[in-house]
Amino acid sequence: MDLLEKSAEAVAARWPDAKPVGGMILGSGWNGAVEACEVMDTMSYAEIPALGEPGVVGHAGRLARARCAAGELLVFQGRRHYYEGLGWTPIAAPVAILKHAGARMLLLTNAAGGIAEGFRPGDLMIVRDHINLMGANPLVGPHHPGWGPRFPDMTRVYGPRLRKALHAAAQAAGMSVLEGVYMAVSGPAYETPSEVHAYGRLGADAVGMSTVPEAMLAHAAGIEVAGLTCITNAAAGLGSGDLDHAEVTTVAQDAMSNIRALVAGFWRQALAKGEG
């Protein structure tokens, strides 16, 4: 918690007048989504004690202070992952920073392998719920009141209000979007075909290596959460080729025009009813 508090203080010192209503954490290949907003300033993750430089290609490692749909946001261009072996602190840092700054909403994004029949590379999926199969939980450890109750309810992590905002944004942009269940595994190895088969039987529509920890932390801390996945490939055993991270980032970048339209529309919808 000491490192998280120092990180929040570092951001507050850089932008003492910032009053973000929400934030975004951008996953693999999603860096360009920040262009849906007006970027006012940026700072490197290297300037934020708990974050440091990302260890994965496709994550810029910048925090942007931005304005989108008349609301101020903090946009994390890249995330840290559990498989990097540095524990939960770098993963929890964006949520702790947003909480400290008074943000009330968080849009989590990721790239994932499609499991559900009919998913194609470039499809966008609104996260309805998740399955945590990472073998770990970011809330384990001494309880701190900043993360809400000791035993937080996880019935509605991805609340209906923000899911409706995503659907409305897609409709306004003339886009077709899907809705489904995201499963998180620890990585960094991709899943085997047998594992993917099992995940589908468990109810997963897409599988990735992120998002769930931040969603659990933000929801426990009282922040509204929305999730948006770019299906970048068929999960193992469902496609014709080998899985490759370069393909993941390329497909997400190719879908960027749709992503930017959906992100901009989402914040217009989310802030339209006086919530911002």
Short mmCIF file of C-alpha atoms in Angstrom, two decimals:
data_model
loop_
_atom_site.label_atom_id
_atom_site.label_comp_id
_atom_site.label_asym_id
_atom_site.label_seq_id
_atom_site.Cartn_x
_atom_site.Cartn_y
_atom_site.Cartn_z
CA MET A 1 0.00 0.00 0.00
CA ASP A 2 2.91 2.37 0.65
CA LEU A 3 4.09 2.03 -2.96
CA LEU A 4 0.55 2.46 -4.27
CA GLU A 5 0.09 5.61 -2.20
CA LYS A 6 3.39 7.01 -3.48
CA SER A 7 2.22 6.31 -7.04
CA ALA A 8 -1.06 8.13 -6.50
CA GLU A 9 0.82 11.04 -4.97
CA ALA A 10 3.20 11.19 -7.95
CA VAL A 11 0.29 11.54 -10.36
CA ALA A 12 -1.42 14.11 -8.12
CA ALA A 13 1.81 16.12 -7.93
CA ARG A 14 2.11 16.13 -11.73
CA TRP A 15 -1.52 17.19 -12.25
CA PRO A 16 -2.71 18.83 -9.01
CA ASP A 17 -5.84 20.26 -10.66
CA ALA A 18 -6.93 16.98 -12.30
CA LYS A 19 -10.47 15.84 -11.56
CA PRO A 20 -10.99 12.65 -13.59
CA VAL A 21 -14.49 11.21 -13.73
CA GLY A 22 -13.15 7.95 -15.10
CA GLY A 23 -10.26 6.04 -16.51
CA MET A 24 -9.23 3.49 -19.11
CA ILE A 25 -6.63 0.74 -19.06
CA LEU A 26 -5.58 -0.12 -22.61
CA GLY A 27 -4.53 -3.67 -23.41
CA SER A 28 -2.33 -5.20 -26.13
CA GLY A 29 -2.63 -3.28 -29.39
CA TRP A 30 -5.06 -0.75 -27.87
CA ASN A 31 -2.65 2.22 -27.53
CA GLY A 32 -4.34 4.12 -30.36
CA ALA A 33 -7.67 4.15 -28.52
CA VAL A 34 -6.47 7.21 -26.61
CA GLU A 35 -6.95 9.13 -29.86
CA ALA A 36 -10.69 8.97 -29.21
CA CYS A 37 -9.95 11.64 -26.61
CA GLU A 38 -8.16 14.98 -26.48
CA VAL A 39 -4.82 14.29 -24.79
CA MET A 40 -3.73 17.19 -22.58
CA ASP A 41 -0.51 15.75 -21.16
CA THR A 42 1.30 12.46 -20.58
CA MET A 43 3.74 10.98 -18.10
CA SER A 44 5.85 7.87 -18.41
CA TYR A 45 5.17 4.82 -16.28
CA ALA A 46 8.82 5.11 -15.25
CA GLU A 47 7.76 8.21 -13.26
CA ILE A 48 5.17 6.20 -11.32
CA PRO A 49 6.83 4.13 -8.58
CA ALA A 50 4.50 1.11 -8.64
CA LEU A 51 4.29 0.81 -12.42
CA GLY A 52 7.65 1.03 -14.16
CA GLU A 53 8.24 0.13 -17.79
CA PRO A 54 5.83 -2.47 -19.26
CA GLY A 55 7.44 -5.79 -20.11
CA VAL A 56 5.24 -6.64 -23.12
CA VAL A 57 5.32 -5.45 -26.73
CA GLY A 58 2.22 -3.46 -27.65
CA HIS A 59 1.98 -1.56 -24.34
CA ALA A 60 3.22 2.04 -24.62
CA GLY A 61 3.85 2.63 -20.92
CA ARG A 62 2.33 6.11 -20.69
CA LEU A 63 -0.37 7.67 -18.54
CA ALA A 64 -2.39 10.26 -20.43
CA ARG A 65 -4.48 13.02 -18.94
CA ALA A 66 -7.26 13.37 -21.46
CA ARG A 67 -10.68 14.81 -22.10
CA CYS A 68 -13.41 12.74 -23.71
CA ALA A 69 -17.06 13.74 -24.14
CA ALA A 70 -16.62 16.71 -21.78
CA GLY A 71 -15.26 14.46 -19.04
CA GLU A 72 -11.68 14.25 -17.81
CA LEU A 73 -10.04 10.82 -17.87
CA LEU A 74 -6.81 9.15 -16.88
CA VAL A 75 -5.85 6.74 -19.66
CA PHE A 76 -3.28 4.05 -18.92
CA GLN A 77 -1.65 3.16 -22.24
CA GLY A 78 -0.55 -0.35 -21.38
CA ARG A 79 -0.84 -2.60 -18.34
CA ARG A 80 1.35 -4.79 -16.21
CA HIS A 81 0.58 -8.52 -16.08
CA TYR A 82 0.67 -11.18 -13.39
CA TYR A 83 2.93 -13.36 -15.55
CA GLU A 84 5.67 -10.71 -15.41
CA GLY A 85 6.40 -12.05 -11.93
CA LEU A 86 6.31 -8.76 -10.01
CA GLY A 87 3.23 -9.51 -7.93
CA TRP A 88 0.00 -7.59 -7.75
CA THR A 89 1.34 -4.10 -6.99
CA PRO A 90 1.96 -2.98 -10.62
CA ILE A 91 -1.43 -4.41 -11.62
CA ALA A 92 -3.26 -2.68 -8.77
CA ALA A 93 -1.53 0.68 -9.32
CA PRO A 94 -3.89 2.10 -12.01
CA VAL A 95 -6.95 1.29 -9.90
CA ALA A 96 -5.35 2.79 -6.78
CA ILE A 97 -4.42 5.94 -8.72
CA LEU A 98 -7.95 6.31 -10.09
CA LYS A 99 -9.50 5.75 -6.67
CA HIS A 100 -7.20 8.35 -5.10
CA ALA A 101 -8.07 10.85 -7.86
CA GLY A 102 -11.81 10.41 -7.32
CA ALA A 103 -12.64 8.59 -10.57
CA ARG A 104 -15.95 6.75 -10.51
CA MET A 105 -15.81 4.70 -13.74
CA LEU A 106 -13.26 2.42 -15.39
CA LEU A 107 -13.23 0.98 -18.91
CA LEU A 108 -10.97 -2.07 -19.11
CA THR A 109 -9.82 -3.27 -22.53
CA ASN A 110 -7.94 -6.32 -23.75
CA ALA A 111 -7.09 -8.55 -26.67
CA ALA A 112 -8.27 -12.15 -26.39
CA GLY A 113 -8.69 -15.44 -28.17
CA GLY A 114 -12.21 -16.23 -29.29
CA ILE A 115 -13.81 -19.42 -28.03
CA ALA A 116 -17.50 -18.94 -28.79
CA GLU A 117 -18.69 -20.14 -32.18
CA GLY A 118 -18.94 -17.34 -34.70
CA PHE A 119 -16.25 -15.08 -33.27
CA ARG A 120 -13.90 -13.65 -35.89
CA PRO A 121 -10.64 -11.67 -35.59
CA GLY A 122 -11.47 -7.99 -35.20
CA ASP A 123 -14.82 -8.58 -33.46
CA LEU A 124 -15.49 -6.52 -30.35
CA MET A 125 -17.06 -8.15 -27.29
CA ILE A 126 -18.63 -6.37 -24.34
CA VAL A 127 -17.71 -8.24 -21.18
CA ARG A 128 -20.83 -9.41 -19.35
CA ASP A 129 -19.00 -11.41 -16.68
CA HIS A 130 -15.68 -13.11 -16.08
CA ILE A 131 -14.15 -16.35 -14.86
CA ASN A 132 -10.95 -16.07 -12.82
CA LEU A 133 -8.76 -19.06 -13.66
CA MET A 134 -5.46 -17.34 -12.89
CA GLY A 135 -4.96 -19.43 -9.78
CA ALA A 136 -4.62 -16.27 -7.68
CA ASN A 137 -6.67 -13.34 -6.41
CA PRO A 138 -5.39 -9.74 -6.07
CA LEU A 139 -7.40 -9.24 -2.87
CA VAL A 140 -5.49 -11.93 -0.97
CA GLY A 141 -3.47 -10.53 1.92
CA PRO A 142 -3.99 -8.13 4.81
CA HIS A 143 -7.25 -6.26 4.38
CA HIS A 144 -7.07 -2.56 3.59
CA PRO A 145 -10.32 -0.54 3.79
CA GLY A 146 -9.44 1.27 0.55
CA TRP A 147 -10.29 -1.94 -1.31
CA GLY A 148 -13.79 -2.10 0.16
CA PRO A 149 -15.14 -4.93 2.31
CA ARG A 150 -13.09 -7.99 3.22
CA PHE A 151 -15.46 -10.23 1.26
CA PRO A 152 -16.70 -8.15 -1.71
CA ASP A 153 -19.70 -9.35 -3.68
CA MET A 154 -18.87 -10.14 -7.32
CA THR A 155 -22.40 -10.69 -8.65
CA ARG A 156 -22.41 -7.61 -10.90
CA VAL A 157 -18.82 -6.65 -11.58
CA TYR A 158 -19.69 -5.31 -15.04
CA GLY A 159 -22.78 -3.29 -14.21
CA PRO A 160 -25.77 -3.00 -16.53
CA ARG A 161 -25.56 0.80 -16.83
CA LEU A 162 -22.13 0.80 -18.46
CA ARG A 163 -22.91 -2.28 -20.57
CA LYS A 164 -25.95 -0.41 -21.89
CA ALA A 165 -23.70 2.57 -22.63
CA LEU A 166 -21.43 0.35 -24.73
CA HIS A 167 -24.37 -1.14 -26.62
CA ALA A 168 -25.84 2.33 -27.24
CA ALA A 169 -22.48 3.60 -28.48
CA ALA A 170 -22.17 0.68 -30.88
CA GLN A 171 -25.70 1.23 -32.21
CA ALA A 172 -25.04 4.95 -32.72
CA ALA A 173 -21.87 4.11 -34.66
CA GLY A 174 -23.65 1.49 -36.77
CA MET A 175 -21.44 -1.28 -35.38
CA SER A 176 -22.26 -4.85 -34.46
CA VAL A 177 -20.85 -5.91 -31.09
CA LEU A 178 -21.03 -9.13 -29.13
CA GLU A 179 -21.47 -9.73 -25.42
CA GLY A 180 -19.91 -12.57 -23.50
CA VAL A 181 -17.84 -14.02 -20.68
CA TYR A 182 -14.10 -13.35 -20.48
CA MET A 183 -11.85 -15.93 -18.83
CA ALA A 184 -8.49 -14.90 -17.39
CA VAL A 185 -5.59 -17.35 -17.13
CA SER A 186 -2.15 -16.53 -15.79
CA GLY A 187 -0.09 -17.00 -18.98
CA PRO A 188 2.39 -16.35 -20.41
CA ALA A 189 2.06 -19.58 -22.42
CA TYR A 190 -0.97 -19.75 -24.67
CA GLU A 191 -3.58 -22.36 -23.83
CA THR A 192 -3.61 -25.90 -25.20
CA PRO A 193 -6.50 -27.00 -27.43
CA SER A 194 -7.76 -29.26 -24.62
CA GLU A 195 -7.73 -26.37 -22.18
CA VAL A 196 -9.67 -24.20 -24.62
CA HIS A 197 -12.23 -26.97 -25.03
CA ALA A 198 -12.61 -27.15 -21.25
CA TYR A 199 -12.90 -23.36 -20.92
CA GLY A 200 -15.73 -23.34 -23.45
CA ARG A 201 -17.57 -25.98 -21.47
CA LEU A 202 -17.11 -23.83 -18.35
CA GLY A 203 -18.88 -20.94 -20.09
CA ALA A 204 -16.04 -18.80 -21.43
CA ASP A 205 -16.55 -16.96 -24.73
CA ALA A 206 -13.01 -15.52 -24.86
CA VAL A 207 -9.75 -16.14 -23.04
CA GLY A 208 -6.89 -13.81 -22.13
CA MET A 209 -4.28 -13.03 -19.49
CA SER A 210 -5.48 -9.78 -17.91
CA THR A 211 -8.43 -7.55 -16.98
CA VAL A 212 -9.99 -9.71 -14.27
CA PRO A 213 -7.64 -8.56 -11.47
CA GLU A 214 -8.27 -4.87 -12.21
CA ALA A 215 -12.00 -5.52 -12.49
CA MET A 216 -12.08 -7.26 -9.11
CA LEU A 217 -10.10 -4.50 -7.42
CA ALA A 218 -12.07 -1.64 -8.96
CA HIS A 219 -15.44 -3.23 -8.23
CA ALA A 220 -14.43 -3.91 -4.62
CA ALA A 221 -13.29 -0.30 -4.29
CA GLY A 222 -16.65 1.02 -5.48
CA ILE A 223 -15.69 2.02 -9.03
CA GLU A 224 -18.13 1.21 -11.87
CA VAL A 225 -16.51 -1.22 -14.31
CA ALA A 226 -17.00 -1.88 -18.01
CA GLY A 227 -15.01 -4.34 -20.09
CA LEU A 228 -14.32 -4.40 -23.82
CA THR A 229 -12.46 -7.18 -25.64
CA CYS A 230 -11.03 -7.26 -29.14
CA ILE A 231 -11.11 -10.82 -30.45
CA THR A 232 -7.74 -11.02 -32.17
CA ASN A 233 -7.56 -14.72 -33.01
CA ALA A 234 -9.30 -18.04 -32.59
CA ALA A 235 -8.14 -19.69 -29.36
CA ALA A 236 -5.83 -22.71 -29.58
CA GLY A 237 -7.26 -25.62 -31.55
CA LEU A 238 -10.02 -23.51 -33.12
CA GLY A 239 -7.94 -21.89 -35.86
CA SER A 240 -5.57 -23.08 -38.56
CA GLY A 241 -2.25 -21.61 -37.42
CA ASP A 242 0.03 -21.12 -34.45
CA LEU A 243 -0.71 -18.37 -31.94
CA ASP A 244 1.56 -15.34 -32.12
CA HIS A 245 1.57 -12.11 -30.05
CA ALA A 246 2.48 -10.07 -33.14
CA GLU A 247 -0.78 -11.19 -34.74
CA VAL A 248 -2.66 -10.18 -31.61
CA THR A 249 -1.40 -6.61 -31.69
CA THR A 250 -1.79 -6.31 -35.46
CA VAL A 251 -5.45 -7.36 -35.45
CA ALA A 252 -6.24 -4.94 -32.61
CA GLN A 253 -4.56 -2.12 -34.53
CA ASP A 254 -6.48 -3.03 -37.69
CA ALA A 255 -9.73 -2.72 -35.71
CA MET A 256 -8.70 0.67 -34.30
CA SER A 257 -11.16 2.82 -36.24
CA ASN A 258 -14.05 0.83 -34.79
CA ILE A 259 -12.41 0.81 -31.35
CA ARG A 260 -12.00 4.59 -31.30
CA ALA A 261 -15.59 5.15 -32.40
CA LEU A 262 -16.88 2.81 -29.71
CA VAL A 263 -14.70 4.32 -26.98
CA ALA A 264 -15.73 7.89 -27.82
CA GLY A 265 -19.38 6.90 -27.97
CA PHE A 266 -19.15 4.99 -24.71
CA TRP A 267 -17.94 8.01 -22.77
CA ARG A 268 -20.63 10.20 -24.34
CA GLN A 269 -23.26 7.69 -23.24
CA ALA A 270 -21.74 7.07 -19.80
CA LEU A 271 -21.59 10.77 -19.00
CA ALA A 272 -24.85 11.79 -20.71
CA LYS A 273 -27.14 11.35 -17.70
CA GLY A 274 -25.24 13.51 -15.28
CA GLU A 275 -23.04 10.69 -14.01
CA GLY A 276 -19.89 12.68 -14.75
#
